[in-house]
PDB file of C-alpha atoms in Angstrom:
ATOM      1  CA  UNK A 289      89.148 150.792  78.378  1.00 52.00           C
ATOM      2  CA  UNK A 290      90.158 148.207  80.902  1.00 51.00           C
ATOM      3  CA  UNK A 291      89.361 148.033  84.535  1.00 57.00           C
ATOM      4  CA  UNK A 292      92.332 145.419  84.386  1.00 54.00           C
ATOM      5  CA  UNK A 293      95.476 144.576  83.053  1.00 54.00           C
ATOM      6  CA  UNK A 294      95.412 141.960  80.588  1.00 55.00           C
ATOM      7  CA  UNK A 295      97.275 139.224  80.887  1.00 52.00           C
ATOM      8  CA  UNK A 296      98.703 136.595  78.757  1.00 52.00           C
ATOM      9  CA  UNK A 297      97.439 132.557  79.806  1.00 50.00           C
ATOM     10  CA  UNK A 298     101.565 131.944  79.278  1.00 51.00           C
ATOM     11  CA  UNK A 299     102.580 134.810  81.851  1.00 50.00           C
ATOM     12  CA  UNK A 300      99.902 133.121  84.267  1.00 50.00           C
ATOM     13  CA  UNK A 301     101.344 129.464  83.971  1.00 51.00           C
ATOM     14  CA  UNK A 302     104.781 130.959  83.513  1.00 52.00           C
ATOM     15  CA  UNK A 303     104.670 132.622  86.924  1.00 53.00           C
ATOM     16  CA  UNK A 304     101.688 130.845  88.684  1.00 59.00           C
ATOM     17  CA  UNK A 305     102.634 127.336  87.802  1.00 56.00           C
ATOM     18  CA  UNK A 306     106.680 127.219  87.810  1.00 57.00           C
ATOM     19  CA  UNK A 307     107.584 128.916  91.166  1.00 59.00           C
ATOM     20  CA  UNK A 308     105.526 126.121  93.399  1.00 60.00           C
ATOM     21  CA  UNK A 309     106.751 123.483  90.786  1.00 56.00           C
ATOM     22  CA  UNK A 310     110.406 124.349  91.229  1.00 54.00           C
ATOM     23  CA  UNK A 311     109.606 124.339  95.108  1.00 56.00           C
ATOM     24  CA  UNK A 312     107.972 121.096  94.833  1.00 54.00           C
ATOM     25  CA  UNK A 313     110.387 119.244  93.018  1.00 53.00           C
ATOM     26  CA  UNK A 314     112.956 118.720  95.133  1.00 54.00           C
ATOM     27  CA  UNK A 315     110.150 117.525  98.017  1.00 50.00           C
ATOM     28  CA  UNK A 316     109.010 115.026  95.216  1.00 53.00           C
ATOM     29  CA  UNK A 317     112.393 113.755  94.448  1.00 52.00           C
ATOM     30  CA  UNK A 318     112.924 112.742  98.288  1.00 49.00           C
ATOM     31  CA  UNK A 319     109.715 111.183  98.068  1.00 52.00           C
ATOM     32  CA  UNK A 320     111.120 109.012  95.671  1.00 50.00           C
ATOM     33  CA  UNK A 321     114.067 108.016  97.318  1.00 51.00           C
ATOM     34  CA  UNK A 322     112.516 106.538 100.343  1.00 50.00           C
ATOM     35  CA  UNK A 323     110.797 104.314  97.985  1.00 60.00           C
ATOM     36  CA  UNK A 324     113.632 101.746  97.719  1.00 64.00           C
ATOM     37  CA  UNK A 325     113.286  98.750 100.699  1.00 70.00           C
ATOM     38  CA  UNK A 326     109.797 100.184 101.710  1.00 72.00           C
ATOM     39  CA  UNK A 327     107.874  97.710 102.959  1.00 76.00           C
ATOM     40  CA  UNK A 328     104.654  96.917 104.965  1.00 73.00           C
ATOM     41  CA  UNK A 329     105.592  95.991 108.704  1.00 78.00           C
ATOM     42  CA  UNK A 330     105.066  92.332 108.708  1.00 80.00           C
ATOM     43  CA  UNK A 331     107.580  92.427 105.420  1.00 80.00           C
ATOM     44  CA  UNK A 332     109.715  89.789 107.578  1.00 82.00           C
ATOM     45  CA  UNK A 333     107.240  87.013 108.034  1.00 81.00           C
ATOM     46  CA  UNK A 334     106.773  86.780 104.065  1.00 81.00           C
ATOM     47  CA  UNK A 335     110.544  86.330 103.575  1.00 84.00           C
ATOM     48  CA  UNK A 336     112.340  83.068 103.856  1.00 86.00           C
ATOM     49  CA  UNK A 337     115.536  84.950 104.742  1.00 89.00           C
ATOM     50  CA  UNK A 338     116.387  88.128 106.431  1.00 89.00           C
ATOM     51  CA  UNK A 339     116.617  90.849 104.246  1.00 87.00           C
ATOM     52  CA  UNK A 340     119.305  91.673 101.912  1.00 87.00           C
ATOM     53  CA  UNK A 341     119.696  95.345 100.734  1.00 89.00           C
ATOM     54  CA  UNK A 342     122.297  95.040  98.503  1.00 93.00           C
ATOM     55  CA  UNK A 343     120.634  95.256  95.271  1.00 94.00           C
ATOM     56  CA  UNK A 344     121.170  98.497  93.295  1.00 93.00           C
ATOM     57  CA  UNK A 345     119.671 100.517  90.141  1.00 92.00           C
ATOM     58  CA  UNK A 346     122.769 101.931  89.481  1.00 88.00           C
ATOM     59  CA  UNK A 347     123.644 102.238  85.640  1.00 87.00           C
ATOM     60  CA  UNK A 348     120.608  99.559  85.130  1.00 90.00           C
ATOM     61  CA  UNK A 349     118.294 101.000  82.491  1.00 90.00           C
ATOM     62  CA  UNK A 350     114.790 101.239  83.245  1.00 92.00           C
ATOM     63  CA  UNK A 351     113.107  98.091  83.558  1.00 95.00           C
ATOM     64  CA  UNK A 352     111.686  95.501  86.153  1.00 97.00           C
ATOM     65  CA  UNK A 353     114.117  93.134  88.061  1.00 98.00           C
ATOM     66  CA  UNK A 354     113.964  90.477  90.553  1.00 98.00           C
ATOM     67  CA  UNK A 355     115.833  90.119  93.503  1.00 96.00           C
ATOM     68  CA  UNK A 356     118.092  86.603  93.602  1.00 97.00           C
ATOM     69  CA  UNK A 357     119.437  87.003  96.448  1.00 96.00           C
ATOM     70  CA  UNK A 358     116.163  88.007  98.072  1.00 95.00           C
ATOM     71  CA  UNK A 359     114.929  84.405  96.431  1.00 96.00           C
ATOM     72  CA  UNK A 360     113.031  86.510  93.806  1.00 97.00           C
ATOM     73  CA  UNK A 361     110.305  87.733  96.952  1.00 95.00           C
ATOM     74  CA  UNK A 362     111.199  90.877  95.863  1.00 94.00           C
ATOM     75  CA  UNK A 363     112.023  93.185  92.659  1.00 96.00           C
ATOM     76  CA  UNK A 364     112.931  96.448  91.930  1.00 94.00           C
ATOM     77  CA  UNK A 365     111.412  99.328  88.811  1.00 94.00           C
ATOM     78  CA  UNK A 366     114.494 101.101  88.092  1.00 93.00           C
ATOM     79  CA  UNK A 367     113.897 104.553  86.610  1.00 91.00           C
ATOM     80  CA  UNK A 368     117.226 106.136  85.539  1.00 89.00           C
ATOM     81  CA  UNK A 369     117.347 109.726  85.743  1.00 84.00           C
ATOM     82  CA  UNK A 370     119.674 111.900  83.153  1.00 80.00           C
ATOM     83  CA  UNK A 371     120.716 115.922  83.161  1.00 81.00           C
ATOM     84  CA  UNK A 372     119.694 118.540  80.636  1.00 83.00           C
ATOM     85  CA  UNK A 373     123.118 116.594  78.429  1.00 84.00           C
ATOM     86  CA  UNK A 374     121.752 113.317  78.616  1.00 78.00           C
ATOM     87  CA  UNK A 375     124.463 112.290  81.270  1.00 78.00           C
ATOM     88  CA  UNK A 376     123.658 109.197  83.732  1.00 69.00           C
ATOM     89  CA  UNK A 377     123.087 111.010  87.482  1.00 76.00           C
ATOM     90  CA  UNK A 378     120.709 108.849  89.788  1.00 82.00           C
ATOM     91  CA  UNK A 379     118.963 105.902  89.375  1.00 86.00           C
ATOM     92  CA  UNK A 380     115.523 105.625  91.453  1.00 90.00           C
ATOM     93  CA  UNK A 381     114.527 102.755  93.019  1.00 91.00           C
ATOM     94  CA  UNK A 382     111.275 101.196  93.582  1.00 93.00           C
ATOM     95  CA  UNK A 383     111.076  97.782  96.033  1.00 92.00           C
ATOM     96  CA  UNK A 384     108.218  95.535  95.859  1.00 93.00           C
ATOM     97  CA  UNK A 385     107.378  92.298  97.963  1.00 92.00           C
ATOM     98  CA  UNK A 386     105.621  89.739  96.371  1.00 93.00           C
ATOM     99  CA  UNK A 387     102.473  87.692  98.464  1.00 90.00           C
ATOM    100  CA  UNK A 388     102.663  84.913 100.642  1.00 90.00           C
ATOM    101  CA  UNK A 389     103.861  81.423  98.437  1.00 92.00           C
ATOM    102  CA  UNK A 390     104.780  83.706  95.508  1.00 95.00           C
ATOM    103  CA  UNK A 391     108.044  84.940  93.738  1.00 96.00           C
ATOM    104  CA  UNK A 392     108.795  87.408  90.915  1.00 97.00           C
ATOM    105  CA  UNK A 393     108.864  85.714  87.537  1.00 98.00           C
ATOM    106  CA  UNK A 394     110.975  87.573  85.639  1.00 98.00           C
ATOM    107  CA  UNK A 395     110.042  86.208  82.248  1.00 96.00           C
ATOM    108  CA  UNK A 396     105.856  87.585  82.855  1.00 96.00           C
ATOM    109  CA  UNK A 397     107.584  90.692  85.414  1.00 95.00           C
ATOM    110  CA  UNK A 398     105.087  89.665  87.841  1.00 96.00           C
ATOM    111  CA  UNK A 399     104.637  87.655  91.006  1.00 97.00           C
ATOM    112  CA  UNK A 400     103.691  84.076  90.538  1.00 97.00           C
ATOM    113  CA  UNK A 401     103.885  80.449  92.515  1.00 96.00           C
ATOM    114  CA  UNK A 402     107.097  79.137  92.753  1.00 94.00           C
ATOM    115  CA  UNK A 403     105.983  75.907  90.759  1.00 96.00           C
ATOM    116  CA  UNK A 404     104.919  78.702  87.366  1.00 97.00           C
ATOM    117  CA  UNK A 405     107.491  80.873  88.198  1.00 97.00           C
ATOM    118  CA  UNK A 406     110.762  81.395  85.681  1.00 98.00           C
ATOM    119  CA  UNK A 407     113.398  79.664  87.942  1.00 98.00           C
ATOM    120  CA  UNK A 408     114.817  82.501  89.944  1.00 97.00           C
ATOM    121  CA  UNK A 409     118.592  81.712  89.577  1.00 98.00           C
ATOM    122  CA  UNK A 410     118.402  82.391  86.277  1.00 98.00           C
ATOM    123  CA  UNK A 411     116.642  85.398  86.397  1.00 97.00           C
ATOM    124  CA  UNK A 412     119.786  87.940  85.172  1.00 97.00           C
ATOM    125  CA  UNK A 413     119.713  86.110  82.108  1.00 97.00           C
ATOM    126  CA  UNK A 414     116.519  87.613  81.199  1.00 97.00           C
ATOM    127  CA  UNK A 415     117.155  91.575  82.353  1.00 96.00           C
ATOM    128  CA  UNK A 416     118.735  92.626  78.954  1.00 94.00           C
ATOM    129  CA  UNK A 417     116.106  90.849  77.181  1.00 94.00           C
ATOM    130  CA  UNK A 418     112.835  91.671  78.932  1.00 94.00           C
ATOM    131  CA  UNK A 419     113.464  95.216  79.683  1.00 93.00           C
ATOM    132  CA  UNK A 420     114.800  95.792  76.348  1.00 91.00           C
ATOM    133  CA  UNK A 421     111.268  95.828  75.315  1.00 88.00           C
ATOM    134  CA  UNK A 422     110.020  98.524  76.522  1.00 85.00           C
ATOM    135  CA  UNK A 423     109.312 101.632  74.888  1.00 79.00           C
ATOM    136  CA  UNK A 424     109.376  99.788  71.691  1.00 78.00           C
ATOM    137  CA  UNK A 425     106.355 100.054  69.437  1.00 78.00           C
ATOM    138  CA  UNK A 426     105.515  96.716  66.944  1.00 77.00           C
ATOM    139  CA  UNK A 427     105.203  97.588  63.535  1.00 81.00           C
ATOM    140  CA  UNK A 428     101.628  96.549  62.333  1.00 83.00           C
ATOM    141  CA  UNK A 429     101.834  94.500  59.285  1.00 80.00           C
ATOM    142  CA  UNK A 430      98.802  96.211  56.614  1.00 79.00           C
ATOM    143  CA  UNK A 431      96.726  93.208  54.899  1.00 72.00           C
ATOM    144  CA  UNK A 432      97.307  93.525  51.331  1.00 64.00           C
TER     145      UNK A 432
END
């Protein structure tokens, strides 16, 4: 005889875990949001130009990419979000400033001195190609 009710682990994380979850998430996802053009409060004296807000993730897949017409001092993480069918809904946005004397090199998708740098004009040229690669695994060649 019990002097409780058993009860399953999956009841417990079913109703334990999913109620504060589902009242969490949509907190989290405005956390998120105010992620894009966040930046410290001396942001201005890195830039060479006043900011430009213009860039969007917007049907951009997920990836790392600079900011021309920020002159590369900043770059965006773009993590597309899809519905239970797979469709396209939001795009999150993550800004970044690079340090003092550096830009974003889109070629290494880090910050670097302008004189190593991948010239920042030509940056778009490398989105398809540099964010294509992730998620992919290498296939490792076996020694025969």
């Amino acid at each position: 005889m019990y002097l409780y009710t058993p009860v399953l682990f999956s009841q417990i994380t079913t109703t334990t875990m999913l109620r504060p979850a589902l009242l969490l998430l949509p907190l989290f996802a405005v956390c998120l949001a105010n992620f894009r053009w966040s930046f410290p409060i001396n942001y201005q004296d890195l830039l060479i130009k006043p900011l430009s807000t213009s860039f969007s993730c917007d049907n951009r897949p997920f990836g790392y990419y600079a900011d021309v017409e920020n002159n590369c001092q900043i770059y965006h993480v773009c993590v597309p979000f899809f519905d239970a069918t797979g469709d396209h809904k939001h795009a999150y946005m993550f800004s970044f400033i690079c340090g003092n004397q550096t830009i974003f090199s889109q070629d290494i998708l880090g910050c670097a001195s302008l004189a190593e740098a991948y010239p920042c004009e030509d940056a778009p040229s490398l989105f398809d190609f540099v964010n294509a690669k992730f998620g992919n695994v290498p296939e490792i060649e076996e020694d025969v």
